[in-house]
XYZ file of N, CA and C in Angstrom:
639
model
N 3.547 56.117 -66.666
C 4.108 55.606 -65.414
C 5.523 55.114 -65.658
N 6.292 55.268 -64.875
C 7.505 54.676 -64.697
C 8.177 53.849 -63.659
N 8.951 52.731 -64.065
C 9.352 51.494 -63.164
C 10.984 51.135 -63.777
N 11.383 50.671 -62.818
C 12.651 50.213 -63.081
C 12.804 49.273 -63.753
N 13.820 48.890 -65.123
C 14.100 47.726 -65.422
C 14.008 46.531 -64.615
N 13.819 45.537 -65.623
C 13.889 43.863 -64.686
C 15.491 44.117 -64.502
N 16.052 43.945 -65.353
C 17.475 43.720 -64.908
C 18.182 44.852 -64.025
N 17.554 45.990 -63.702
C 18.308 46.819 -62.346
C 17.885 46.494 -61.519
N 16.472 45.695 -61.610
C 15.347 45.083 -59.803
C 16.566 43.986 -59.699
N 16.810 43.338 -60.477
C 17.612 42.121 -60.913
C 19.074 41.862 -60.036
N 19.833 43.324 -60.693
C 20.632 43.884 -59.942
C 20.750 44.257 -58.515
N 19.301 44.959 -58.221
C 19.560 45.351 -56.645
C 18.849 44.151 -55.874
N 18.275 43.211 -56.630
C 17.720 42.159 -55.306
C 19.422 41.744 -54.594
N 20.192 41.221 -56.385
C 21.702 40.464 -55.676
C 22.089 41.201 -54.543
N 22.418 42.122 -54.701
C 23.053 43.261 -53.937
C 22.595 42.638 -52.359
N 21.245 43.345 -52.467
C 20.334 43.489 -51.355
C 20.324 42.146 -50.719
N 20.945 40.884 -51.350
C 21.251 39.589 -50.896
C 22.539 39.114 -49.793
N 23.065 39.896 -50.377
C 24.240 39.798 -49.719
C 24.819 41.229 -48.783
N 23.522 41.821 -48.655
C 23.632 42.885 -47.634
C 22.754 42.130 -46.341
N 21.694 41.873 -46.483
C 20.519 41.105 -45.359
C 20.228 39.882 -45.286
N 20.287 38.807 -44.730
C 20.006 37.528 -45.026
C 18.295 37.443 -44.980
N 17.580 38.289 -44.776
C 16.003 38.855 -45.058
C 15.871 38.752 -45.779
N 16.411 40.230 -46.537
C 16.481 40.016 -47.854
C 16.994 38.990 -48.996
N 17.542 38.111 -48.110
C 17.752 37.043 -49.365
C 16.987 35.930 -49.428
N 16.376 35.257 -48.016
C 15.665 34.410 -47.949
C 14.040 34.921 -48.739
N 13.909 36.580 -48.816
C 12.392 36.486 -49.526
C 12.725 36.720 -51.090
N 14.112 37.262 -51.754
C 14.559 36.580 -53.039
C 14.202 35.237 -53.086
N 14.656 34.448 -52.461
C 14.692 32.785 -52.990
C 13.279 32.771 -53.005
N 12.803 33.383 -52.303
C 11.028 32.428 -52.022
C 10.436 33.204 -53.444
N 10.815 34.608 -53.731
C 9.984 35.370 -54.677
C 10.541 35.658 -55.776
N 11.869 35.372 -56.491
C 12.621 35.584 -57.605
C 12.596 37.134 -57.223
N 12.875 37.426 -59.036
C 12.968 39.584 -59.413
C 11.013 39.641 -59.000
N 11.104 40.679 -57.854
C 10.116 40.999 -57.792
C 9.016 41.712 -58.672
N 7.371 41.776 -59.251
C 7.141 42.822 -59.957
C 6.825 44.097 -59.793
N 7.257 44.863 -60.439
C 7.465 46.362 -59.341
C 5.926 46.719 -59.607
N 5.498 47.714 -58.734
C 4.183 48.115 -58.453
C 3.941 49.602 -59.154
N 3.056 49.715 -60.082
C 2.917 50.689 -61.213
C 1.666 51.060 -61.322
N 1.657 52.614 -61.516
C 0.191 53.361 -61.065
C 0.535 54.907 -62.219
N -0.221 55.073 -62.865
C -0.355 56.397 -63.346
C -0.010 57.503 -62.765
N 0.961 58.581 -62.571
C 1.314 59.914 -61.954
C -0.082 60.518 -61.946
N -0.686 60.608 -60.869
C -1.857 61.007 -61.000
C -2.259 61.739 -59.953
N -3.010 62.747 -59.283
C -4.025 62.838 -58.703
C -5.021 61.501 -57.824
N -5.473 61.103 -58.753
C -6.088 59.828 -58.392
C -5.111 58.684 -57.208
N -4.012 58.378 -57.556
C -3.007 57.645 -56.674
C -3.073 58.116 -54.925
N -2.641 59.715 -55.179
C -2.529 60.169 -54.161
C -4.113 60.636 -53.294
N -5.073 60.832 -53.552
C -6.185 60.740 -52.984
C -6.532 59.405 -52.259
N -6.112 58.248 -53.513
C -6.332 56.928 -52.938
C -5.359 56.959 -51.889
N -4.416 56.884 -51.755
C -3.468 56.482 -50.902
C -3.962 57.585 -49.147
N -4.398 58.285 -49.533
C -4.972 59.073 -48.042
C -6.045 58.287 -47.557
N -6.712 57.791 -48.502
C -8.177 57.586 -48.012
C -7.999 55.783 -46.882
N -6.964 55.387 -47.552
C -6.512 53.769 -47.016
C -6.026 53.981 -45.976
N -5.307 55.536 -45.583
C -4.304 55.365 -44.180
C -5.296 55.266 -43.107
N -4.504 54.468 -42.390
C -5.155 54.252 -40.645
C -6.603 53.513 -40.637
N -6.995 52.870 -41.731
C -8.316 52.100 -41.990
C -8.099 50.902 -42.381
N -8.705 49.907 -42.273
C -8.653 48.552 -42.869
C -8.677 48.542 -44.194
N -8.191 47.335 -44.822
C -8.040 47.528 -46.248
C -9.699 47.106 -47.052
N -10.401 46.620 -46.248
C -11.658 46.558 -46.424
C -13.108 47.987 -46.333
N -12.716 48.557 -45.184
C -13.053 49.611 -44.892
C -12.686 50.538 -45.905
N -11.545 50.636 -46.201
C -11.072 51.476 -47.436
C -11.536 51.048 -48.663
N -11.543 49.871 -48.928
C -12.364 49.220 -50.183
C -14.124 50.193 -49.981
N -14.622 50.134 -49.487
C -15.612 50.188 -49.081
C -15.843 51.843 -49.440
N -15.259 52.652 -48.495
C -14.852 54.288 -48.226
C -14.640 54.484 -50.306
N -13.574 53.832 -50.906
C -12.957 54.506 -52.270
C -13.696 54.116 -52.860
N -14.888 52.731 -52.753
C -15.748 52.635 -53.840
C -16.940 53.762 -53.906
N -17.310 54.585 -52.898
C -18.024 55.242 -52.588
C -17.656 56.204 -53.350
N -16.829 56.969 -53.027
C -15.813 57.877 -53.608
C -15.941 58.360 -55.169
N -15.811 57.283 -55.786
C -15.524 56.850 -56.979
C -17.189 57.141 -57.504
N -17.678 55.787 -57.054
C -19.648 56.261 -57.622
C -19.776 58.104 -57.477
N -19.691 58.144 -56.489
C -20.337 59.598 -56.081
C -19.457 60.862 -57.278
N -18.259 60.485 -57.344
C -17.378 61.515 -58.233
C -17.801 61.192 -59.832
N -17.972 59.901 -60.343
C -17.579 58.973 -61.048
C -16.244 59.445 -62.023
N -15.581 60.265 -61.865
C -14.149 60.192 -61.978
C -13.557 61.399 -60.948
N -12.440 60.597 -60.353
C -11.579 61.501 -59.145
C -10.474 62.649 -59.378
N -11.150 63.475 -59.483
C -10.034 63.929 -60.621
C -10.187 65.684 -59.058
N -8.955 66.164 -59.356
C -8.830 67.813 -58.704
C -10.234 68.315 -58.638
N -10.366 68.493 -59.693
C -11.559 70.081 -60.246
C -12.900 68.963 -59.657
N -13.026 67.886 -59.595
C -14.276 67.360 -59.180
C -14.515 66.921 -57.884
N -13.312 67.204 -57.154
C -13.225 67.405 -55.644
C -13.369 68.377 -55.073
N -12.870 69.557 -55.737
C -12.899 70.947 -55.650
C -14.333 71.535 -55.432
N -15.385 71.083 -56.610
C -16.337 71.917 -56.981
C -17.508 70.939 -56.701
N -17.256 69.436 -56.211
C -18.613 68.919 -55.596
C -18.744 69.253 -53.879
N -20.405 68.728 -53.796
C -20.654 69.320 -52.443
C -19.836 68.531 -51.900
N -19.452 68.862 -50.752
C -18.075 68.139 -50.003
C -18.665 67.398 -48.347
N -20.332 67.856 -48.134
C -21.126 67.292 -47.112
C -21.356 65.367 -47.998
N -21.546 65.801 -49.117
C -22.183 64.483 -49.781
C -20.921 63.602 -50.161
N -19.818 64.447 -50.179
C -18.219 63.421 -50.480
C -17.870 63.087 -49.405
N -17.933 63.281 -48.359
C -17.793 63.376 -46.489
C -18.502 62.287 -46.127
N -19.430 61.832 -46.987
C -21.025 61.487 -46.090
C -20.769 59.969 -47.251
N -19.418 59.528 -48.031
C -19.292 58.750 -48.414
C -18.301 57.852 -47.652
N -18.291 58.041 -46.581
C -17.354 57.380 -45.054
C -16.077 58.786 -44.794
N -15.733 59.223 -45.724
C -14.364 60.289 -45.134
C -14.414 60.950 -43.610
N -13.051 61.021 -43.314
C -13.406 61.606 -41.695
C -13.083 63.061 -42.340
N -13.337 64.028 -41.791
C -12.911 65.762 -41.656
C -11.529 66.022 -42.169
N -10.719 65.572 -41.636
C -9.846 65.838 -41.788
C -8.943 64.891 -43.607
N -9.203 63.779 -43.394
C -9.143 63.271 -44.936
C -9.973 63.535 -46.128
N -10.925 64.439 -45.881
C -11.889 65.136 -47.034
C -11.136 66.642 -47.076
N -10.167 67.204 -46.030
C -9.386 68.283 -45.878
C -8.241 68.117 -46.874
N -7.640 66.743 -47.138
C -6.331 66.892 -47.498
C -6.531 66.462 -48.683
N -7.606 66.038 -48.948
C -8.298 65.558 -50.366
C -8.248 66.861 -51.314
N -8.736 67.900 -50.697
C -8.921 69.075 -51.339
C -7.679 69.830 -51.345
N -7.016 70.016 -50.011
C -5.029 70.609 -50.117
C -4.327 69.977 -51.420
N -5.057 68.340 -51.739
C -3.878 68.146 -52.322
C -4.224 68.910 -53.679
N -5.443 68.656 -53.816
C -6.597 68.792 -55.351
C -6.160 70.339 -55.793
N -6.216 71.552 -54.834
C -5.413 72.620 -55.094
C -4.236 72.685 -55.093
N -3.702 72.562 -55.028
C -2.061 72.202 -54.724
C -1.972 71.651 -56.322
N -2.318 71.014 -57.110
C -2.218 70.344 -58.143
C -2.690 71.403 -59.149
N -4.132 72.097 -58.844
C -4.945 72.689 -59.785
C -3.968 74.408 -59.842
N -3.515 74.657 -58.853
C -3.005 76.105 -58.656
C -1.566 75.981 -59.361
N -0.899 74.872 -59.395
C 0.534 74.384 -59.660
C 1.957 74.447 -58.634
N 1.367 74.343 -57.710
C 2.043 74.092 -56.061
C 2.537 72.783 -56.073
N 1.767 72.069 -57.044
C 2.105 70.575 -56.920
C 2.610 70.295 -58.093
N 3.277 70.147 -59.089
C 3.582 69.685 -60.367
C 4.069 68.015 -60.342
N 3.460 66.919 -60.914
C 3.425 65.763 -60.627
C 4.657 65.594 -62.184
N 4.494 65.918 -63.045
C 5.384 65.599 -64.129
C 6.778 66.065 -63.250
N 7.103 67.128 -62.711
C 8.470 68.008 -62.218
C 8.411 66.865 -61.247
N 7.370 66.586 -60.443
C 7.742 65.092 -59.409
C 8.645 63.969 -59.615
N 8.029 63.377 -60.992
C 8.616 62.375 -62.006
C 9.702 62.062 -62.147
N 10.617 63.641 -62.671
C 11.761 63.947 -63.347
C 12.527 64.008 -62.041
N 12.316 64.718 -60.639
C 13.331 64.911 -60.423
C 13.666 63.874 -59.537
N 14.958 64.088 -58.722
C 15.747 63.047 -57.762
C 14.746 62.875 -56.747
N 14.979 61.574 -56.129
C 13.937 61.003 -55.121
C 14.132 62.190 -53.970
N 15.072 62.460 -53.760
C 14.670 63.540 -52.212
C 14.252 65.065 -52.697
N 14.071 65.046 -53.966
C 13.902 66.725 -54.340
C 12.343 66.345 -54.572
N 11.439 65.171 -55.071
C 10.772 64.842 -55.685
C 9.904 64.566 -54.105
N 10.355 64.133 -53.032
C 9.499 63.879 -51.781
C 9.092 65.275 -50.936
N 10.416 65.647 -51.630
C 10.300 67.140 -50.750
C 9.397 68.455 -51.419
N 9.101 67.932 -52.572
C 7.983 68.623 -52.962
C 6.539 68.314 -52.947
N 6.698 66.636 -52.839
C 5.254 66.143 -51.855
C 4.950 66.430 -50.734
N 6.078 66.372 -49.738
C 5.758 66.536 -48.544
C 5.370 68.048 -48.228
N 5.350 68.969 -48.988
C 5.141 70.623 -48.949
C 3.704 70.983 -48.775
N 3.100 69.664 -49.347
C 1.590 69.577 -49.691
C 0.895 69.472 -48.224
N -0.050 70.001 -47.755
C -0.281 69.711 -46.453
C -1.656 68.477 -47.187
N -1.500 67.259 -46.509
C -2.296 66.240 -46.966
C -1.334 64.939 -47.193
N -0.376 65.096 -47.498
C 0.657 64.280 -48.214
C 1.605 63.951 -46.936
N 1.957 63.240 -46.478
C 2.464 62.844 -45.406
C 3.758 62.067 -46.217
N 4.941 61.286 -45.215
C 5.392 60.488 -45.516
C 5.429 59.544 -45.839
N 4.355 58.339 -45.798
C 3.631 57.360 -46.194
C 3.181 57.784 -47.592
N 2.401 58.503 -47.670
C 1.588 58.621 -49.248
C 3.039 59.451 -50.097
N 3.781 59.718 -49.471
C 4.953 60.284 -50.543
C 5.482 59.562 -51.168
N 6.028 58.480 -50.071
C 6.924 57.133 -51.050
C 6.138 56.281 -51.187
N 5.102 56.154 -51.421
C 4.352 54.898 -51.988
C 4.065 55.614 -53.189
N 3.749 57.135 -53.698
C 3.811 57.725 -54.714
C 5.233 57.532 -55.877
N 6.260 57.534 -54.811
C 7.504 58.233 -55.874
C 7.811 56.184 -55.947
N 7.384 55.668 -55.587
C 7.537 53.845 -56.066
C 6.704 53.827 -56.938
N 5.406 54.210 -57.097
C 4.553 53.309 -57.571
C 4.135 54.847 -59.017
N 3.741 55.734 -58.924
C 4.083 56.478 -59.737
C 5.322 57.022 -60.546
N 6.204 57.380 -59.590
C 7.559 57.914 -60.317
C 8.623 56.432 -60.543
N 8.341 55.655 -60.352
C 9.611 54.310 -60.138
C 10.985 54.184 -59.546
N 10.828 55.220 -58.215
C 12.150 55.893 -57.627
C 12.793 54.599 -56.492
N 14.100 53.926 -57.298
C 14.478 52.867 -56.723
C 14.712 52.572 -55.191
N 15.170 54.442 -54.894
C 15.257 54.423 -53.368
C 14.348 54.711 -52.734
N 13.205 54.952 -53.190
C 12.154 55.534 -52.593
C 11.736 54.527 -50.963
N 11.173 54.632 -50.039
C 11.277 53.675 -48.888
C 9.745 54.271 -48.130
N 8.641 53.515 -47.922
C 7.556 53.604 -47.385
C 8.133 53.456 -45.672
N 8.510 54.542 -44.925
C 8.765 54.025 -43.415
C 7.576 54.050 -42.777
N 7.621 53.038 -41.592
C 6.795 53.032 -40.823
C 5.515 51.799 -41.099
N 5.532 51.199 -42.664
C 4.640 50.184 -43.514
C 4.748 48.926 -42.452
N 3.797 48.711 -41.776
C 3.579 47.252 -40.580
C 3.739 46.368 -41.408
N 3.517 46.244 -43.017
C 3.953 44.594 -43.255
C 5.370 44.604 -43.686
N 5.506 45.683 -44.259
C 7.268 45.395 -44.607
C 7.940 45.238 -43.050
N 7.477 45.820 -41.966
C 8.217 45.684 -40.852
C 7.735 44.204 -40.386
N 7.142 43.484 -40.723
C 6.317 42.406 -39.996
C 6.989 41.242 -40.660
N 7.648 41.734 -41.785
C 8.111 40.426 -42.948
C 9.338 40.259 -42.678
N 9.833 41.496 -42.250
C 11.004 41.568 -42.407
C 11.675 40.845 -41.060
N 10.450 40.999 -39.695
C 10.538 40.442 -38.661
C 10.789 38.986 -38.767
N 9.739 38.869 -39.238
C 9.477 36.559 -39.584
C 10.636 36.785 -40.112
N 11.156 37.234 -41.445
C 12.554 36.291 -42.627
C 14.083 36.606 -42.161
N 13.668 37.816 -40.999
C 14.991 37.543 -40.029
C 15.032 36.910 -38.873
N 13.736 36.165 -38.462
C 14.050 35.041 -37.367
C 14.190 36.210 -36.293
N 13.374 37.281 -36.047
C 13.746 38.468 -34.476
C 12.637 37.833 -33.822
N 12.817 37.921 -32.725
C 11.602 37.875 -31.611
C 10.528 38.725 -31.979
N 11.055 40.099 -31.965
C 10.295 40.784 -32.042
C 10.209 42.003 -32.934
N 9.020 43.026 -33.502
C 9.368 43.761 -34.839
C 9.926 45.150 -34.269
N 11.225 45.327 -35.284
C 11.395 46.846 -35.265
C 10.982 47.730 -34.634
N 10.737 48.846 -33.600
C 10.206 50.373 -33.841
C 10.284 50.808 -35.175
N 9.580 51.582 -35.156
C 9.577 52.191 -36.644
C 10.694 53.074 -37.005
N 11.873 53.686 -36.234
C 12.798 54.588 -36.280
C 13.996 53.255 -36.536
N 13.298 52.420 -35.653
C 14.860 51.185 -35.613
C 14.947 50.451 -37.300
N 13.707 51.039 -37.561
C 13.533 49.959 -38.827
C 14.175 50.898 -39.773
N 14.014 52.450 -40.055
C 14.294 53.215 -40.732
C 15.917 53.218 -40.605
N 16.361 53.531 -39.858
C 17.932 53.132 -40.015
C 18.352 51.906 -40.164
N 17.833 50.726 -40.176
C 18.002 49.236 -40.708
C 18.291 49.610 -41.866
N 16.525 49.614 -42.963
C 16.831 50.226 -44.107
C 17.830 50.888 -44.119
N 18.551 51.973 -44.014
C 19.475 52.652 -44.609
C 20.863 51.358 -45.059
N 21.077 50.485 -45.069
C 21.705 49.663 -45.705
C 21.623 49.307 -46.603
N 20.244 49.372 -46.450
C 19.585 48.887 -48.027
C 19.800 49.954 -48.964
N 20.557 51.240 -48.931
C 20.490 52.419 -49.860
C 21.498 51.833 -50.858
N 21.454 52.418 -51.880
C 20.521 52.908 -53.026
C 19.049 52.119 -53.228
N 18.726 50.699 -52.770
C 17.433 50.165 -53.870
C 16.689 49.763 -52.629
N 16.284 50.802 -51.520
C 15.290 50.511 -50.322
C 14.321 50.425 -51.233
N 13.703 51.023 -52.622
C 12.142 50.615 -53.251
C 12.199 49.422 -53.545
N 13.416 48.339 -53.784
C 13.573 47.604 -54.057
C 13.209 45.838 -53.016
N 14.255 46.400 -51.949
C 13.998 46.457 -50.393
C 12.361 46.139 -50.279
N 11.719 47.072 -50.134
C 9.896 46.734 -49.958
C 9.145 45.816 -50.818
N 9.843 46.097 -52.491
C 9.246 44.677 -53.198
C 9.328 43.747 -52.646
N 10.077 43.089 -52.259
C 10.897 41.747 -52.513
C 10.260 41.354 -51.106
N 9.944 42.778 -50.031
C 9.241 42.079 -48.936
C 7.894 42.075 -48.816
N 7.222 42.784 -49.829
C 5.576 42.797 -50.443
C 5.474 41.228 -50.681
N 6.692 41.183 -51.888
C 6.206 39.685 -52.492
C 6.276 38.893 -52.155
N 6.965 38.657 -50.799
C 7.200 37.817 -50.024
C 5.600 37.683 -49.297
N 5.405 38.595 -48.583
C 3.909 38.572 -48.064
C 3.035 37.986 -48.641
N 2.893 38.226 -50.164
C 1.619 38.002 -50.917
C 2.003 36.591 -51.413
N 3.248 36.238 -51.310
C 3.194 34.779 -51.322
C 3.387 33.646 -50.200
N 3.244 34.475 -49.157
C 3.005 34.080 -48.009
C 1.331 33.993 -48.278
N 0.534 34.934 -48.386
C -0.798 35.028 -48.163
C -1.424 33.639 -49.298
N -1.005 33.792 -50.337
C -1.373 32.577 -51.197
C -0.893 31.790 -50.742
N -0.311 31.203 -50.354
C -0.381 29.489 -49.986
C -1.456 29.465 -49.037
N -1.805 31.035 -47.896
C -2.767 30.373 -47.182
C -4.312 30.590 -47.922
N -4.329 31.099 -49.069
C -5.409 30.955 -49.833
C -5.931 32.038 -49.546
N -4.949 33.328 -49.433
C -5.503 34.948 -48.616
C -5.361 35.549 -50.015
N -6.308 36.461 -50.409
C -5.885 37.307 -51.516
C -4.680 38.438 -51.292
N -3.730 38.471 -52.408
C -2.996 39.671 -52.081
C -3.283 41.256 -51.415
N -1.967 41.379 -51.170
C -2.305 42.780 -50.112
C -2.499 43.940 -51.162
């Protein structure tokens, strides 16, 4: 797995301080954020489908299933188990569909996750997004949390838009398009950008005695 130095997070919080006063008020509250790190895997990106549009409980629930029934998540064991009995572990139709797009896509070499790694964040999304299964959401939460791609930017994420709402004092939150060109200020270190407003959340959630997100 790969993540950015402390001292370039270090670097782009300052930055990102004196670009947003958001962004600076959830610096003070959260120092250098810790960046979020996951194995280039298969596994990441299955998880990350199975959480969209579900509660994070429900999804707890749905991936532990998942997991027993596979007991490891791997391509070839998505591929070649019965897919009524992987279905019948909460998946809707269509997310037991993209489970398998992605699982070939990987197994055929449509998908190359190392060539993901290496290359530039928009050559590296644009070969996720080719994947039918892989949306924009599960792309950049991949190229952050697998590849360590500084610009990488989750659009459309309700808590980064929700945090970002409270620590700029708005009435009210973003559209999701209004928020995406916000971010663009934040370029080069928008992955950076989402830490700092994760950690803000999750230390929002601890004081109220909420487990992290």
């Amino acid at each position: 797995m790969t993540a950015p130095s402390r001292a370039a997070i270090q670097s782009a919080c300052e930055a990102l301080s004196d670009i947003d006063p958001a962004l600076a008020r959830a610096y003070a509250t959260t120092g250098v954020p810790d960046w979020r790190t996951h194995a280039p895997s298969y596994v990441l990106l299955a998880r990350t489908v199975v959480y969209q549009l579900v509660s994070t409980r429900a999804a707890d629930a749905i991936w532990g299933r998942v997991e027993a029934f596979l007991g490891e998540v791997t391509p070839d064991r998505v591929l070649t188990c019965d897919q009524e009995k992987l279905r019948a572990c909460g998946l809707s139709r269509p997310k037991l569909s993209h489970l398998n797009t992605i699982a070939a896509a990987i197994s055929e070499g449509a998908l190359d996750l190392a060539r993901v790694e290496a290359a530039d964040v928009e050559a590296a999304r644009a070969e996720l997004l080719a994947v039918k299964g892989i949306g924009p959401w599960t792309a950049d939460l991949y190229l952050l949390y697998a590849a360590g791609k500084i610009d990488a930017f989750p659009h459309g994420d309700a808590a980064l838009m929700e945090a970002h709402r409270r620590l700029g004092g708005y009435e009210a939150r973003m559209e999701n398009k209004a928020f995406s060109a916000h971010a663009e200020r934040w370029r080069p270190h928008r992955g950076v950008a989402a830490h700092l407003l994760w950690g803000w959340v999750n230390a929002e959630r601890a004081k109220a005695g909420v487990p992290p997100a």
